[in-house]
mmCIF file of C-alpha atoms and ligand atoms in Angstrom:
data_model
loop_
_atom_site.group_PDB
_atom_site.id
_atom_site.type_symbol
_atom_site.label_atom_id
_atom_site.label_comp_id
_atom_site.label_asym_id
_atom_site.label_seq_id
_atom_site.Cartn_x
_atom_site.Cartn_y
_atom_site.Cartn_z
ATOM 1 C CA UNK A 1 42.414 116.994 191.104
ATOM 2 C CA UNK A 2 44.048 119.762 189.139
ATOM 3 C CA UNK A 3 47.758 119.771 188.470
ATOM 4 C CA UNK A 4 49.697 122.860 189.427
ATOM 5 C CA UNK A 5 53.439 123.450 189.393
ATOM 6 C CA UNK A 6 55.435 124.470 192.468
ATOM 7 C CA UNK A 7 59.045 124.875 191.381
ATOM 8 C CA UNK A 8 59.699 121.885 189.146
ATOM 9 C CA UNK A 9 57.587 119.327 190.942
ATOM 10 C CA UNK A 10 53.987 118.700 189.905
ATOM 11 C CA UNK A 11 51.437 118.641 192.729
ATOM 12 C CA UNK A 12 47.700 118.115 192.519
ATOM 13 C CA UNK A 13 44.618 119.311 194.300
ATOM 14 C CA UNK A 14 43.486 116.442 196.525
ATOM 15 C CA UNK A 15 39.804 115.628 196.951
ATOM 16 C CA UNK A 16 37.930 115.991 200.270
ATOM 17 C CA UNK A 17 41.022 117.278 202.042
ATOM 18 C CA UNK A 18 39.080 119.325 204.621
ATOM 19 C CA UNK A 19 36.984 116.275 205.416
ATOM 20 C CA UNK A 20 40.039 114.005 205.687
ATOM 21 C CA UNK A 21 41.472 116.350 208.344
ATOM 22 C CA UNK A 22 38.125 116.728 210.118
ATOM 23 C CA UNK A 23 37.329 113.000 210.366
ATOM 24 C CA UNK A 24 40.790 111.479 210.804
ATOM 25 C CA UNK A 25 41.954 114.241 213.188
ATOM 26 C CA UNK A 26 45.709 113.670 212.707
ATOM 27 C CA UNK A 27 47.576 114.952 215.795
ATOM 28 C CA UNK A 28 51.052 115.218 217.240
ATOM 29 C CA UNK A 29 52.478 111.761 217.932
ATOM 30 C CA UNK A 30 50.201 109.790 215.583
ATOM 31 C CA UNK A 31 51.396 107.016 213.296
ATOM 32 C CA UNK A 32 49.670 108.013 210.054
ATOM 33 C CA UNK A 33 49.669 105.704 207.009
ATOM 34 C CA UNK A 34 48.693 107.104 203.621
ATOM 35 C CA UNK A 35 48.330 104.020 201.404
ATOM 36 C CA UNK A 36 47.834 106.043 198.210
ATOM 37 C CA UNK A 37 50.444 108.755 198.515
ATOM 38 C CA UNK A 38 50.154 110.152 194.971
ATOM 39 C CA UNK A 39 51.816 113.566 194.796
ATOM 40 C CA UNK A 40 51.751 113.808 198.589
ATOM 41 C CA UNK A 41 49.041 116.493 198.764
ATOM 42 C CA UNK A 42 47.026 114.958 201.605
ATOM 43 C CA UNK A 43 50.290 113.645 203.054
ATOM 44 C CA UNK A 44 51.820 117.081 203.556
ATOM 45 C CA UNK A 45 48.877 118.259 205.688
ATOM 46 C CA UNK A 46 48.763 115.022 207.669
ATOM 47 C CA UNK A 47 52.531 114.945 208.284
ATOM 48 C CA UNK A 48 52.526 118.521 209.499
ATOM 49 C CA UNK A 49 49.674 117.757 211.891
ATOM 50 C CA UNK A 50 51.425 114.730 213.441
ATOM 51 C CA UNK A 51 54.853 116.426 213.771
ATOM 52 C CA UNK A 52 57.161 116.605 215.633
ATOM 53 C CA UNK A 53 56.561 113.302 217.435
ATOM 54 C CA UNK A 54 54.507 111.459 214.846
ATOM 55 C CA UNK A 55 55.573 108.977 212.192
ATOM 56 C CA UNK A 56 54.249 109.329 208.634
ATOM 57 C CA UNK A 57 54.295 106.283 206.343
ATOM 58 C CA UNK A 58 53.393 106.768 202.674
ATOM 59 C CA UNK A 59 52.855 103.971 200.131
ATOM 60 C CA UNK A 60 52.394 104.086 196.368
ATOM 61 C CA UNK A 61 52.835 101.437 193.701
ATOM 62 C CA UNK A 62 53.769 104.083 191.111
ATOM 63 C CA UNK A 63 57.522 104.741 191.420
ATOM 64 C CA UNK A 64 57.307 108.017 189.497
ATOM 65 C CA UNK A 65 54.590 109.441 191.780
ATOM 66 C CA UNK A 66 56.571 108.330 194.804
ATOM 67 C CA UNK A 67 59.625 110.298 193.614
ATOM 68 C CA UNK A 68 57.490 113.413 193.153
ATOM 69 C CA UNK A 69 55.942 112.963 196.610
ATOM 70 C CA UNK A 70 59.420 112.544 198.098
ATOM 71 C CA UNK A 71 60.382 115.893 196.599
ATOM 72 C CA UNK A 72 57.128 117.609 197.627
ATOM 73 C CA UNK A 73 57.462 116.358 201.210
ATOM 74 C CA UNK A 74 61.156 117.231 201.588
ATOM 75 C CA UNK A 75 60.512 120.374 203.578
ATOM 76 C CA UNK A 76 57.694 119.001 205.712
ATOM 77 C CA UNK A 77 58.779 118.373 209.314
ATOM 78 C CA UNK A 78 58.699 115.025 211.115
ATOM 79 C CA UNK A 79 59.728 111.407 210.710
ATOM 80 C CA UNK A 80 58.719 109.814 207.405
ATOM 81 C CA UNK A 81 59.082 106.586 205.490
ATOM 82 C CA UNK A 82 57.949 106.356 201.854
ATOM 83 C CA UNK A 83 57.664 102.881 200.355
ATOM 84 C CA UNK A 84 57.148 101.674 196.774
ATOM 85 C CA UNK A 85 54.508 99.017 197.324
ATOM 86 C CA UNK A 86 50.847 98.046 197.014
ATOM 87 C CA UNK A 87 48.686 99.023 199.992
ATOM 88 C CA UNK A 88 47.494 95.407 200.126
ATOM 89 C CA UNK A 89 50.876 94.777 201.846
ATOM 90 C CA UNK A 90 50.400 97.473 204.509
ATOM 91 C CA UNK A 91 50.602 95.031 207.430
ATOM 92 C CA UNK A 92 54.000 93.673 206.300
ATOM 93 C CA UNK A 93 55.324 97.238 205.882
ATOM 94 C CA UNK A 94 54.179 98.106 209.430
ATOM 95 C CA UNK A 95 55.696 94.905 210.819
ATOM 96 C CA UNK A 96 59.011 95.505 209.053
ATOM 97 C CA UNK A 97 59.140 98.997 210.529
ATOM 98 C CA UNK A 98 58.302 97.423 213.918
ATOM 99 C CA UNK A 99 55.360 99.786 214.224
ATOM 100 C CA UNK A 100 52.725 97.020 213.757
ATOM 101 C CA UNK A 101 49.658 99.288 214.040
ATOM 102 C CA UNK A 102 48.686 102.814 213.039
ATOM 103 C CA UNK A 103 46.576 105.546 214.637
ATOM 104 C CA UNK A 104 45.250 106.699 211.270
ATOM 105 C CA UNK A 105 44.998 105.056 207.847
ATOM 106 C CA UNK A 106 43.970 106.926 204.726
ATOM 107 C CA UNK A 107 43.237 105.651 201.197
ATOM 108 C CA UNK A 108 42.320 107.921 198.268
ATOM 109 C CA UNK A 109 41.683 105.286 195.610
ATOM 110 C CA UNK A 110 42.253 105.252 191.852
ATOM 111 C CA UNK A 111 44.732 107.334 189.903
ATOM 112 C CA UNK A 112 45.901 110.913 190.262
ATOM 113 C CA UNK A 113 45.379 113.625 187.681
ATOM 114 C CA UNK A 114 49.160 113.592 187.235
ATOM 115 C CA UNK A 115 48.943 109.989 186.019
ATOM 116 C CA UNK A 116 45.808 110.652 183.958
ATOM 117 C CA UNK A 117 47.217 113.732 182.275
ATOM 118 C CA UNK A 118 50.534 112.192 181.258
ATOM 119 C CA UNK A 119 50.130 110.972 177.700
ATOM 120 C CA UNK A 120 53.003 108.481 178.083
ATOM 121 C CA UNK A 121 51.043 106.484 180.685
ATOM 122 C CA UNK A 122 48.097 105.632 178.431
ATOM 123 C CA UNK A 123 45.326 106.221 181.006
ATOM 124 C CA UNK A 124 43.363 108.803 179.048
ATOM 125 C CA UNK A 125 41.250 108.324 175.921
ATOM 126 C CA UNK A 126 41.688 111.923 174.873
ATOM 127 C CA UNK A 127 45.470 111.892 174.835
ATOM 128 C CA UNK A 128 47.467 109.993 172.268
ATOM 129 C CA UNK A 129 49.838 107.592 174.007
ATOM 130 C CA UNK A 130 50.954 103.977 174.316
ATOM 131 C CA UNK A 131 48.250 101.619 175.570
ATOM 132 C CA UNK A 132 49.902 100.902 178.928
ATOM 133 C CA UNK A 133 47.751 101.936 181.967
ATOM 134 C CA UNK A 134 49.968 100.238 184.575
ATOM 135 C CA UNK A 135 50.492 102.186 187.806
ATOM 136 C CA UNK A 136 53.520 100.003 188.498
ATOM 137 C CA UNK A 137 55.428 99.956 185.249
ATOM 138 C CA UNK A 138 57.946 97.418 186.533
ATOM 139 C CA UNK A 139 55.622 94.430 186.126
ATOM 140 C CA UNK A 140 52.342 93.000 184.849
ATOM 141 C CA UNK A 141 50.263 93.057 181.681
ATOM 142 C CA UNK A 142 49.675 96.316 179.827
ATOM 143 C CA UNK A 143 46.269 97.346 178.471
ATOM 144 C CA UNK A 144 47.629 96.553 174.984
ATOM 145 C CA UNK A 145 48.390 92.958 176.076
ATOM 146 C CA UNK A 146 44.811 92.568 177.276
ATOM 147 C CA UNK A 147 43.137 94.156 174.230
ATOM 148 C CA UNK A 148 45.327 92.312 171.708
ATOM 149 C CA UNK A 149 45.578 88.869 173.310
ATOM 150 C CA UNK A 150 42.510 88.083 175.397
ATOM 151 C CA UNK A 151 39.767 85.855 173.924
ATOM 152 C CA UNK A 152 36.648 87.819 172.929
ATOM 153 C CA UNK A 153 34.491 86.443 175.756
ATOM 154 C CA UNK A 154 37.050 87.253 178.439
ATOM 155 C CA UNK A 155 37.439 90.748 177.041
ATOM 156 C CA UNK A 156 33.684 91.286 176.991
ATOM 157 C CA UNK A 157 33.329 89.962 180.541
ATOM 158 C CA UNK A 158 35.960 92.260 181.977
ATOM 159 C CA UNK A 159 34.553 95.311 180.191
ATOM 160 C CA UNK A 160 31.140 94.427 181.623
ATOM 161 C CA UNK A 161 32.360 93.652 185.124
ATOM 162 C CA UNK A 162 34.836 96.474 185.705
ATOM 163 C CA UNK A 163 33.380 99.088 183.377
ATOM 164 C CA UNK A 164 29.678 98.288 184.024
ATOM 165 C CA UNK A 165 29.358 98.717 180.242
ATOM 166 C CA UNK A 166 26.096 97.325 178.870
ATOM 167 C CA UNK A 167 27.478 97.152 175.320
ATOM 168 C CA UNK A 168 30.539 95.115 176.346
ATOM 169 C CA UNK A 169 29.864 92.224 173.891
ATOM 170 C CA UNK A 170 29.511 94.554 170.971
ATOM 171 C CA UNK A 171 32.721 96.388 171.893
ATOM 172 C CA UNK A 172 34.731 93.177 172.386
ATOM 173 C CA UNK A 173 33.508 91.810 169.047
ATOM 174 C CA UNK A 174 34.671 94.910 167.211
ATOM 175 C CA UNK A 175 38.038 95.021 169.001
ATOM 176 C CA UNK A 176 38.737 91.403 168.123
ATOM 177 C CA UNK A 177 37.851 91.905 164.464
ATOM 178 C CA UNK A 178 40.010 95.052 164.207
ATOM 179 C CA UNK A 179 43.020 93.589 166.018
ATOM 180 C CA UNK A 180 43.133 90.747 163.477
ATOM 181 C CA UNK A 181 44.007 93.386 160.866
ATOM 182 C CA UNK A 182 46.406 95.377 163.089
ATOM 183 C CA UNK A 183 47.218 95.132 166.807
ATOM 184 C CA UNK A 184 46.142 98.094 168.976
ATOM 185 C CA UNK A 185 49.089 100.216 170.063
ATOM 186 C CA UNK A 186 47.701 103.579 171.184
ATOM 187 C CA UNK A 187 44.947 105.077 173.312
ATOM 188 C CA UNK A 188 43.405 106.970 170.373
ATOM 189 C CA UNK A 189 43.205 103.806 168.262
ATOM 190 C CA UNK A 190 41.341 102.070 171.061
ATOM 191 C CA UNK A 191 39.075 105.059 171.814
ATOM 192 C CA UNK A 192 38.121 105.369 168.122
ATOM 193 C CA UNK A 193 37.393 101.645 167.828
ATOM 194 C CA UNK A 194 35.138 101.691 170.911
ATOM 195 C CA UNK A 195 33.385 104.812 169.642
ATOM 196 C CA UNK A 196 32.809 103.114 166.278
ATOM 197 C CA UNK A 197 31.293 100.045 167.910
ATOM 198 C CA UNK A 198 28.765 102.184 169.830
ATOM 199 C CA UNK A 199 27.540 104.219 166.883
ATOM 200 C CA UNK A 200 23.750 104.406 166.931
ATOM 201 C CA UNK A 201 23.371 103.396 170.612
ATOM 202 C CA UNK A 202 22.602 106.921 171.859
ATOM 203 C CA UNK A 203 19.020 107.970 171.282
ATOM 204 C CA UNK A 204 18.514 111.380 169.615
ATOM 205 C CA UNK A 205 18.316 114.121 172.271
ATOM 206 C CA UNK A 206 20.238 112.028 174.828
ATOM 207 C CA UNK A 207 23.814 112.703 175.818
ATOM 208 C CA UNK A 208 26.233 110.070 176.999
ATOM 209 C CA UNK A 209 29.656 110.193 178.624
ATOM 210 C CA UNK A 210 32.517 109.689 176.131
ATOM 211 C CA UNK A 211 31.835 106.248 174.602
ATOM 212 C CA UNK A 212 35.257 104.919 175.645
ATOM 213 C CA UNK A 213 34.992 105.991 179.329
ATOM 214 C CA UNK A 214 33.737 102.677 180.688
ATOM 215 C CA UNK A 215 36.060 100.528 178.570
ATOM 216 C CA UNK A 216 39.092 102.554 179.695
ATOM 217 C CA UNK A 217 37.965 102.307 183.330
ATOM 218 C CA UNK A 218 37.556 98.536 182.990
ATOM 219 C CA UNK A 219 41.005 98.039 181.472
ATOM 220 C CA UNK A 220 42.668 100.231 184.093
ATOM 221 C CA UNK A 221 40.986 98.377 186.972
ATOM 222 C CA UNK A 222 41.861 95.005 185.444
ATOM 223 C CA UNK A 223 45.491 95.794 184.566
ATOM 224 C CA UNK A 224 46.182 97.169 188.069
ATOM 225 C CA UNK A 225 44.201 94.508 189.990
ATOM 226 C CA UNK A 226 42.528 97.443 191.728
ATOM 227 C CA UNK A 227 39.568 95.628 193.237
ATOM 228 C CA UNK A 228 41.684 92.633 194.229
ATOM 229 C CA UNK A 229 44.127 94.890 196.127
ATOM 230 C CA UNK A 230 41.262 96.663 197.864
ATOM 231 C CA UNK A 231 39.568 93.370 198.819
ATOM 232 C CA UNK A 232 42.789 91.901 200.232
ATOM 233 C CA UNK A 233 43.453 95.093 202.191
ATOM 234 C CA UNK A 234 39.889 95.183 203.518
ATOM 235 C CA UNK A 235 40.156 91.587 204.762
ATOM 236 C CA UNK A 236 42.951 92.577 207.152
ATOM 237 C CA UNK A 237 42.713 96.333 207.761
ATOM 238 C CA UNK A 238 41.519 95.990 211.380
ATOM 239 C CA UNK A 239 44.873 94.404 212.307
ATOM 240 C CA UNK A 240 46.692 97.454 210.889
ATOM 241 C CA UNK A 241 44.845 99.799 213.284
ATOM 242 C CA UNK A 242 45.465 100.452 216.959
ATOM 243 C CA UNK A 243 42.347 100.169 219.139
ATOM 244 C CA UNK A 244 40.754 103.629 218.873
ATOM 245 C CA UNK A 245 42.558 104.217 215.552
ATOM 246 C CA UNK A 246 40.657 105.513 212.516
ATOM 247 C CA UNK A 247 40.509 104.582 208.855
ATOM 248 C CA UNK A 248 39.153 106.795 206.055
ATOM 249 C CA UNK A 249 38.690 105.636 202.452
ATOM 250 C CA UNK A 250 37.757 107.782 199.450
ATOM 251 C CA UNK A 251 36.336 105.828 196.505
ATOM 252 C CA UNK A 252 35.417 107.069 193.051
ATOM 253 C CA UNK A 253 33.011 104.497 191.643
ATOM 254 C CA UNK A 254 30.336 102.140 192.868
ATOM 255 C CA UNK A 255 32.481 98.980 192.558
ATOM 256 C CA UNK A 256 35.012 100.343 195.051
ATOM 257 C CA UNK A 257 32.433 101.913 197.344
ATOM 258 C CA UNK A 258 30.483 98.643 197.524
ATOM 259 C CA UNK A 259 33.581 96.774 198.719
ATOM 260 C CA UNK A 260 34.332 99.384 201.392
ATOM 261 C CA UNK A 261 30.718 99.511 202.570
ATOM 262 C CA UNK A 262 30.470 95.700 202.803
ATOM 263 C CA UNK A 263 33.791 95.349 204.650
ATOM 264 C CA UNK A 264 32.796 98.039 207.161
ATOM 265 C CA UNK A 265 29.419 96.330 207.689
ATOM 266 C CA UNK A 266 31.148 92.988 208.298
ATOM 267 C CA UNK A 267 33.540 94.551 210.848
ATOM 268 C CA UNK A 268 30.646 96.300 212.580
ATOM 269 C CA UNK A 269 29.292 92.796 213.207
ATOM 270 C CA UNK A 270 26.490 92.738 210.636
ATOM 271 C CA UNK A 271 25.590 89.915 208.273
ATOM 272 C CA UNK A 272 26.980 90.469 204.775
ATOM 273 C CA UNK A 273 25.949 87.207 203.109
ATOM 274 C CA UNK A 274 22.780 86.362 201.204
ATOM 275 C CA UNK A 275 22.037 83.233 203.243
ATOM 276 C CA UNK A 276 18.857 82.910 205.336
ATOM 277 C CA UNK A 277 19.379 83.916 208.995
ATOM 278 C CA UNK A 278 19.584 80.293 210.229
ATOM 279 C CA UNK A 279 22.369 79.467 207.718
ATOM 280 C CA UNK A 280 24.384 82.697 208.035
ATOM 281 C CA UNK A 281 28.007 82.100 209.084
ATOM 282 C CA UNK A 282 29.144 85.748 209.152
ATOM 283 C CA UNK A 283 31.477 86.240 212.179
ATOM 284 C CA UNK A 284 29.296 89.021 213.663
ATOM 285 C CA UNK A 285 32.208 90.257 215.762
ATOM 286 C CA UNK A 286 32.243 93.984 216.469
ATOM 287 C CA UNK A 287 35.702 95.253 215.460
ATOM 288 C CA UNK A 288 34.883 98.811 214.396
ATOM 289 C CA UNK A 289 32.255 101.497 214.777
ATOM 290 C CA UNK A 290 31.162 103.688 211.918
ATOM 291 C CA UNK A 291 32.087 107.356 212.147
ATOM 292 C CA UNK A 292 30.190 108.164 208.922
ATOM 293 C CA UNK A 293 26.819 106.383 208.620
ATOM 294 C CA UNK A 294 26.473 107.667 205.064
ATOM 295 C CA UNK A 295 29.433 108.478 202.834
ATOM 296 C CA UNK A 296 30.649 112.067 202.983
ATOM 297 C CA UNK A 297 30.600 113.734 199.560
ATOM 298 C CA UNK A 298 32.329 116.913 198.359
ATOM 299 C CA UNK A 299 30.629 120.248 199.004
ATOM 300 C CA UNK A 300 29.319 122.232 196.031
ATOM 301 C CA UNK A 301 32.253 124.665 196.112
ATOM 302 C CA UNK A 302 34.718 121.781 195.830
ATOM 303 C CA UNK A 303 32.849 120.246 192.881
ATOM 304 C CA UNK A 304 32.765 123.678 191.232
ATOM 305 C CA UNK A 305 36.519 124.131 191.771
ATOM 306 C CA UNK A 306 37.427 120.596 190.847
ATOM 307 C CA UNK A 307 34.775 118.754 188.789
ATOM 308 C CA UNK A 308 36.720 115.480 189.052
ATOM 309 C CA UNK A 309 35.762 115.363 192.738
ATOM 310 C CA UNK A 310 32.044 114.935 191.942
ATOM 311 C CA UNK A 311 31.983 111.141 192.239
ATOM 312 C CA UNK A 312 34.072 110.929 195.432
ATOM 313 C CA UNK A 313 32.658 109.159 198.506
ATOM 314 C CA UNK A 314 34.430 109.151 201.851
ATOM 315 C CA UNK A 315 33.741 106.520 204.527
ATOM 316 C CA UNK A 316 35.341 106.563 207.981
ATOM 317 C CA UNK A 317 35.421 103.994 210.790
ATOM 318 C CA UNK A 318 37.170 103.570 214.153
ATOM 319 C CA UNK A 319 38.559 100.387 215.670
ATOM 320 C CA UNK A 320 36.755 99.679 218.919
ATOM 321 C CA UNK A 321 38.861 99.775 222.074
ATOM 322 C CA UNK A 322 37.593 96.716 223.929
ATOM 323 C CA UNK A 323 39.083 93.870 221.845
HETATM 324 C C1 SAM B 401 43.955 109.560 193.776
HETATM 325 S S1 SAM B 401 45.682 109.369 193.860
HETATM 326 C C2 SAM B 401 46.078 109.898 195.477
HETATM 327 C C3 SAM B 401 46.349 111.362 195.573
HETATM 328 C C4 SAM B 401 46.902 111.764 196.915
HETATM 329 N N1 SAM B 401 45.922 111.599 197.980
HETATM 330 C C5 SAM B 401 47.390 113.220 196.915
HETATM 331 O O1 SAM B 401 46.886 114.000 197.716
HETATM 332 O O2 SAM B 401 48.277 113.544 196.142
HETATM 333 C C6 SAM B 401 45.851 107.640 194.026
HETATM 334 C C7 SAM B 401 47.292 107.156 194.127
HETATM 335 O O3 SAM B 401 47.256 105.838 194.666
HETATM 336 C C8 SAM B 401 48.111 104.996 193.962
HETATM 337 N N2 SAM B 401 47.528 103.649 194.094
HETATM 338 C C9 SAM B 401 46.360 103.211 193.594
HETATM 339 N N3 SAM B 401 46.144 101.945 193.957
HETATM 340 C C10 SAM B 401 47.202 101.589 194.739
HETATM 341 C C11 SAM B 401 47.548 100.399 195.453
HETATM 342 N N4 SAM B 401 46.770 99.322 195.403
HETATM 343 N N5 SAM B 401 48.662 100.393 196.182
HETATM 344 C C12 SAM B 401 49.470 101.493 196.238
HETATM 345 N N6 SAM B 401 49.219 102.636 195.566
HETATM 346 C C13 SAM B 401 48.087 102.679 194.834
HETATM 347 C C14 SAM B 401 48.156 105.538 192.561
HETATM 348 O O4 SAM B 401 49.367 105.196 191.926
HETATM 349 C C15 SAM B 401 48.021 107.046 192.808
HETATM 350 O O5 SAM B 401 49.281 107.662 192.896
#
């Protein structure tokens, strides 16, 4: 997702855009909900495709991104409503608008390159900035609150769980000992401390991603309740879709993709618990059919153009008509 400038408003290069259009097939008259509006890149194509009779609804919990999207979408035809909210509340937004259900729902999870590249937001370990990391800056704990106040065990657990970092205990121990001398305030301070705690863990001849990558991912996911929002949304997404309507979700790491895959399996009527067959209480009701059996991944030319797209996975499903 590269940032480019058109006039004064930043836009970015969305991931798997061709595939979003191909699998969601937005068309004139559709109600299209983009739950992760970002800069409005995917939104502008979708809103054009559903105009003039369609209704585009865009959600984002980042007020600044929403303002940029509003500007970027100004000249795009058709009826639109942009709302500052978490996509976990999509059903209430649809009910308030008296629309109730959508023809197409799209989620492109995580953060945009605009958010990542802004040093004032604190998302990136290679930019000096305040240790914030909140998408919604109007509420909630910052990454600094978590790093400076959480007990060592809790810190280690969240770095392990959300960052899948095998050295989480070692990192948490070092952070706690350093913060006793001086509280962490900036991204560089944190990145350096994590790097210091991992010295000697990479075998000669082996390369590793930046040592702070997983810790930063963990803090971002925790601070923004990312998996919780996705889980809540996935519990009720079928109700947000018209029969025959489609949903497409792009995820960027295995924790997200696992949640999407499991929810789709449950709604296809499969067992998703670990219990023996005779004890399984999974509803086994067929609410959707899978449009993509395996996740769609970016083509080589897209990865070449935009290396950040390399971990993207796109899954699509359709609500069945006979419910
Ligand atoms: C990868 S970007 C989306 C980019 C967008 N598709 C485009 O083409 O510009 C993800 C966006 O979703 C927003 N976001 C992430 N989780 C969210 C949530 N739970 N509710 C609402 N917005 C969320 C982020 O603030 C960010 O702007």
